[in-house]
Amino acid sequence: MTDKKTKTEGATKAGSGKYCFDMKALDVIAAGTGYSTSKGGVVEGERMLVGYINKAKGTGSRPHSHPNEQFNFILQGTLDVEIDGQKFKAKAGNVVYVPANMEHSMVATPEEDVIFVAIKDLSHGIIGKATDGTMSGPRYMDGFEPK
């Protein structure tokens, strides 16, 4: 029997006869409250979660970590990524791997919004903690701050 409770508030629970999901039609939830602009639909199974996530151009996450490992499959756009001090660009078609408890940040480049599929194990929900311990908000490139 599938437990109806999710680890991520607002996520949709899979199972109990629910096996196919229109990710674009799910409730949009914050996927990085306090440190990221990431938002989208999230489905949780028994041991894994998947999110259809959007980062608006020129915005993204401050350095953070979470106890679960993560894969991001980029569908649209390009991310400026930093993981454990290593910087690189991840574009559509790339998969980014983030080990558990590894500090990282990802920001959509200024050209277009980024859409990606996030996959994590359910040892934790989708939201991590900012490295600096604050919930002071997401990261914005110059000129992309909220008005």
PDB file of C-alpha atoms in Angstrom:
ATOM      1  CA  MET A   1       0.000   0.000   0.000  1.00  0.00           C
ATOM      2  CA  THR A   2       1.331   3.460  -0.925  1.00  0.00           C
ATOM      3  CA  ASP A   3       1.769   6.049   1.827  1.00  0.00           C
ATOM      4  CA  LYS A   4      -0.206   9.164   0.806  1.00  0.00           C
ATOM      5  CA  LYS A   5       2.108  11.630   2.573  1.00  0.00           C
ATOM      6  CA  THR A   6       4.886  13.299   0.590  1.00  0.00           C
ATOM      7  CA  LYS A   7       8.231  14.533   1.915  1.00  0.00           C
ATOM      8  CA  THR A   8       7.847  17.679  -0.201  1.00  0.00           C
ATOM      9  CA  GLU A   9       4.869  19.890   0.627  1.00  0.00           C
ATOM     10  CA  GLY A  10       2.666  20.269  -2.453  1.00  0.00           C
ATOM     11  CA  ALA A  11       4.169  17.301  -4.317  1.00  0.00           C
ATOM     12  CA  THR A  12       1.915  14.683  -5.913  1.00  0.00           C
ATOM     13  CA  LYS A  13       2.093  11.139  -4.530  1.00  0.00           C
ATOM     14  CA  ALA A  14       2.439   8.308  -7.078  1.00  0.00           C
ATOM     15  CA  GLY A  15       1.011   4.822  -6.653  1.00  0.00           C
ATOM     16  CA  SER A  16      -2.398   3.542  -5.545  1.00  0.00           C
ATOM     17  CA  GLY A  17      -3.509   3.384  -9.179  1.00  0.00           C
ATOM     18  CA  LYS A  18      -1.771   6.640 -10.216  1.00  0.00           C
ATOM     19  CA  TYR A  19       1.051   5.768 -12.606  1.00  0.00           C
ATOM     20  CA  CYS A  20       1.097   8.464 -15.340  1.00  0.00           C
ATOM     21  CA  PHE A  21       1.434  12.198 -14.721  1.00  0.00           C
ATOM     22  CA  ASP A  22       1.195  15.290 -16.936  1.00  0.00           C
ATOM     23  CA  MET A  23       4.129  17.110 -15.335  1.00  0.00           C
ATOM     24  CA  LYS A  24       3.153  20.463 -16.883  1.00  0.00           C
ATOM     25  CA  ALA A  25      -0.348  20.217 -15.350  1.00  0.00           C
ATOM     26  CA  LEU A  26       0.761  19.502 -11.759  1.00  0.00           C
ATOM     27  CA  ASP A  27       0.615  22.153  -9.047  1.00  0.00           C
ATOM     28  CA  VAL A  28       3.700  24.364  -9.310  1.00  0.00           C
ATOM     29  CA  ILE A  29       5.694  24.354  -6.076  1.00  0.00           C
ATOM     30  CA  ALA A  30       8.909  26.027  -4.955  1.00  0.00           C
ATOM     31  CA  ALA A  31      11.771  23.561  -5.336  1.00  0.00           C
ATOM     32  CA  GLY A  32      14.362  25.593  -3.433  1.00  0.00           C
ATOM     33  CA  THR A  33      12.568  27.765  -0.893  1.00  0.00           C
ATOM     34  CA  GLY A  34      14.854  30.447   0.520  1.00  0.00           C
ATOM     35  CA  TYR A  35      17.793  29.922  -1.852  1.00  0.00           C
ATOM     36  CA  SER A  36      16.561  29.264  -5.435  1.00  0.00           C
ATOM     37  CA  THR A  37      14.076  30.374  -8.098  1.00  0.00           C
ATOM     38  CA  SER A  38      13.426  26.752  -9.135  1.00  0.00           C
ATOM     39  CA  LYS A  39       9.762  25.819  -9.310  1.00  0.00           C
ATOM     40  CA  GLY A  40       7.603  23.197 -10.971  1.00  0.00           C
ATOM     41  CA  GLY A  41       5.587  20.029 -10.586  1.00  0.00           C
ATOM     42  CA  VAL A  42       6.961  17.228  -8.409  1.00  0.00           C
ATOM     43  CA  VAL A  43       5.898  13.571  -8.161  1.00  0.00           C
ATOM     44  CA  GLU A  44       7.089  11.343  -5.325  1.00  0.00           C
ATOM     45  CA  GLY A  45       7.113   7.561  -5.389  1.00  0.00           C
ATOM     46  CA  GLU A  46       8.190   5.329  -2.528  1.00  0.00           C
ATOM     47  CA  ARG A  47      11.956   5.842  -2.956  1.00  0.00           C
ATOM     48  CA  MET A  48      12.442   8.536  -5.613  1.00  0.00           C
ATOM     49  CA  LEU A  49      11.066  11.873  -6.716  1.00  0.00           C
ATOM     50  CA  VAL A  50      10.978  13.570 -10.094  1.00  0.00           C
ATOM     51  CA  GLY A  51      10.370  17.244 -10.831  1.00  0.00           C
ATOM     52  CA  TYR A  52       9.677  19.166 -14.039  1.00  0.00           C
ATOM     53  CA  ILE A  53      11.505  22.333 -13.016  1.00  0.00           C
ATOM     54  CA  ASN A  54      11.856  25.851 -14.429  1.00  0.00           C
ATOM     55  CA  LYS A  55      14.547  28.426 -13.639  1.00  0.00           C
ATOM     56  CA  ALA A  56      13.866  31.845 -15.146  1.00  0.00           C
ATOM     57  CA  LYS A  57      16.726  33.265 -17.213  1.00  0.00           C
ATOM     58  CA  GLY A  58      19.356  35.066 -15.177  1.00  0.00           C
ATOM     59  CA  THR A  59      18.210  33.454 -11.929  1.00  0.00           C
ATOM     60  CA  GLY A  60      18.969  30.373  -9.893  1.00  0.00           C
ATOM     61  CA  SER A  61      20.305  29.011  -6.649  1.00  0.00           C
ATOM     62  CA  ARG A  62      22.797  30.200  -4.107  1.00  0.00           C
ATOM     63  CA  PRO A  63      25.261  27.557  -2.891  1.00  0.00           C
ATOM     64  CA  HIS A  64      23.372  24.810  -1.055  1.00  0.00           C
ATOM     65  CA  SER A  65      23.353  21.085  -0.375  1.00  0.00           C
ATOM     66  CA  HIS A  66      20.955  18.288   0.536  1.00  0.00           C
ATOM     67  CA  PRO A  67      21.410  14.781   1.939  1.00  0.00           C
ATOM     68  CA  ASN A  68      20.095  13.114  -1.217  1.00  0.00           C
ATOM     69  CA  GLU A  69      21.920  12.755  -4.518  1.00  0.00           C
ATOM     70  CA  GLN A  70      20.432  14.418  -7.587  1.00  0.00           C
ATOM     71  CA  PHE A  71      20.397  14.196 -11.372  1.00  0.00           C
ATOM     72  CA  ASN A  72      19.194  17.119 -13.527  1.00  0.00           C
ATOM     73  CA  PHE A  73      18.419  16.365 -17.188  1.00  0.00           C
ATOM     74  CA  ILE A  74      18.446  19.692 -19.061  1.00  0.00           C
ATOM     75  CA  LEU A  75      15.629  19.970 -21.618  1.00  0.00           C
ATOM     76  CA  GLN A  76      15.946  23.666 -22.552  1.00  0.00           C
ATOM     77  CA  GLY A  77      18.499  26.410 -22.010  1.00  0.00           C
ATOM     78  CA  THR A  78      21.909  26.488 -20.349  1.00  0.00           C
ATOM     79  CA  LEU A  79      22.906  26.440 -16.681  1.00  0.00           C
ATOM     80  CA  ASP A  80      26.038  27.943 -15.163  1.00  0.00           C
ATOM     81  CA  VAL A  81      26.868  25.204 -12.649  1.00  0.00           C
ATOM     82  CA  GLU A  82      29.304  24.993  -9.755  1.00  0.00           C
ATOM     83  CA  ILE A  83      29.694  21.704  -7.877  1.00  0.00           C
ATOM     84  CA  ASP A  84      32.376  21.302  -5.210  1.00  0.00           C
ATOM     85  CA  GLY A  85      34.314  24.233  -6.702  1.00  0.00           C
ATOM     86  CA  GLN A  86      34.190  22.910 -10.286  1.00  0.00           C
ATOM     87  CA  LYS A  87      32.489  25.336 -12.726  1.00  0.00           C
ATOM     88  CA  PHE A  88      30.937  24.357 -16.069  1.00  0.00           C
ATOM     89  CA  LYS A  89      28.031  25.012 -18.418  1.00  0.00           C
ATOM     90  CA  ALA A  90      25.278  22.407 -18.803  1.00  0.00           C
ATOM     91  CA  LYS A  91      23.118  22.737 -21.917  1.00  0.00           C
ATOM     92  CA  ALA A  92      20.039  21.004 -23.310  1.00  0.00           C
ATOM     93  CA  GLY A  93      20.731  17.273 -23.583  1.00  0.00           C
ATOM     94  CA  ASN A  94      23.208  17.223 -20.671  1.00  0.00           C
ATOM     95  CA  VAL A  95      22.681  15.451 -17.355  1.00  0.00           C
ATOM     96  CA  VAL A  96      24.183  17.059 -14.242  1.00  0.00           C
ATOM     97  CA  TYR A  97      25.006  14.786 -11.282  1.00  0.00           C
ATOM     98  CA  VAL A  98      25.174  16.180  -7.746  1.00  0.00           C
ATOM     99  CA  PRO A  99      26.413  13.767  -5.039  1.00  0.00           C
ATOM    100  CA  ALA A 100      24.672  13.738  -1.648  1.00  0.00           C
ATOM    101  CA  ASN A 101      25.756  16.544   0.713  1.00  0.00           C
ATOM    102  CA  MET A 102      27.852  18.224  -2.027  1.00  0.00           C
ATOM    103  CA  GLU A 103      27.741  22.033  -2.152  1.00  0.00           C
ATOM    104  CA  HIS A 104      26.444  23.272  -5.514  1.00  0.00           C
ATOM    105  CA  SER A 105      24.664  26.121  -7.294  1.00  0.00           C
ATOM    106  CA  MET A 106      22.999  26.445 -10.688  1.00  0.00           C
ATOM    107  CA  VAL A 107      21.956  29.626 -12.492  1.00  0.00           C
ATOM    108  CA  ALA A 108      20.115  29.919 -15.810  1.00  0.00           C
ATOM    109  CA  THR A 109      22.155  31.937 -18.303  1.00  0.00           C
ATOM    110  CA  PRO A 110      20.630  35.249 -19.491  1.00  0.00           C
ATOM    111  CA  GLU A 111      19.581  33.965 -22.929  1.00  0.00           C
ATOM    112  CA  GLU A 112      16.524  31.889 -21.952  1.00  0.00           C
ATOM    113  CA  ASP A 113      14.696  30.100 -19.165  1.00  0.00           C
ATOM    114  CA  VAL A 114      15.984  26.655 -18.270  1.00  0.00           C
ATOM    115  CA  ILE A 115      13.691  23.648 -18.025  1.00  0.00           C
ATOM    116  CA  PHE A 116      15.045  20.447 -16.526  1.00  0.00           C
ATOM    117  CA  VAL A 117      13.921  17.161 -15.042  1.00  0.00           C
ATOM    118  CA  ALA A 118      15.205  16.751 -11.478  1.00  0.00           C
ATOM    119  CA  ILE A 119      15.510  13.232 -10.063  1.00  0.00           C
ATOM    120  CA  LYS A 120      16.384  12.583  -6.415  1.00  0.00           C
ATOM    121  CA  ASP A 121      16.228   9.704  -3.989  1.00  0.00           C
ATOM    122  CA  LEU A 122      13.701  10.177  -1.187  1.00  0.00           C
ATOM    123  CA  SER A 123      16.121  10.078   1.728  1.00  0.00           C
ATOM    124  CA  HIS A 124      15.113  13.772   1.796  1.00  0.00           C
ATOM    125  CA  GLY A 125      12.582  15.948  -0.061  1.00  0.00           C
ATOM    126  CA  ILE A 126      13.391  18.249  -2.994  1.00  0.00           C
ATOM    127  CA  ILE A 127      14.418  21.278  -0.905  1.00  0.00           C
ATOM    128  CA  GLY A 128      17.918  21.529   0.584  1.00  0.00           C
ATOM    129  CA  LYS A 129      19.625  24.119   2.799  1.00  0.00           C
ATOM    130  CA  ALA A 130      21.681  27.126   1.780  1.00  0.00           C
ATOM    131  CA  THR A 131      25.352  26.802   2.696  1.00  0.00           C
ATOM    132  CA  ASP A 132      25.310  30.121   4.555  1.00  0.00           C
ATOM    133  CA  GLY A 133      22.400  28.889   6.707  1.00  0.00           C
ATOM    134  CA  THR A 134      20.084  31.734   5.705  1.00  0.00           C
ATOM    135  CA  MET A 135      16.831  31.803   3.778  1.00  0.00           C
ATOM    136  CA  SER A 136      17.726  35.188   2.241  1.00  0.00           C
ATOM    137  CA  GLY A 137      16.430  34.316  -1.205  1.00  0.00           C
ATOM    138  CA  PRO A 138      17.605  33.102  -4.591  1.00  0.00           C
ATOM    139  CA  ARG A 139      20.541  34.192  -6.718  1.00  0.00           C
ATOM    140  CA  TYR A 140      19.977  36.805  -9.433  1.00  0.00           C
ATOM    141  CA  MET A 141      22.386  37.892 -12.146  1.00  0.00           C
ATOM    142  CA  ASP A 142      22.757  41.670 -12.525  1.00  0.00           C
ATOM    143  CA  GLY A 143      19.685  43.066 -14.265  1.00  0.00           C
ATOM    144  CA  PHE A 144      17.476  40.064 -13.421  1.00  0.00           C
ATOM    145  CA  GLU A 145      16.510  41.031  -9.872  1.00  0.00           C
ATOM    146  CA  PRO A 146      12.770  41.199  -9.104  1.00  0.00           C
ATOM    147  CA  LYS A 147      11.267  44.594  -9.750  1.00  0.00           C
TER     148      LYS A 147
END
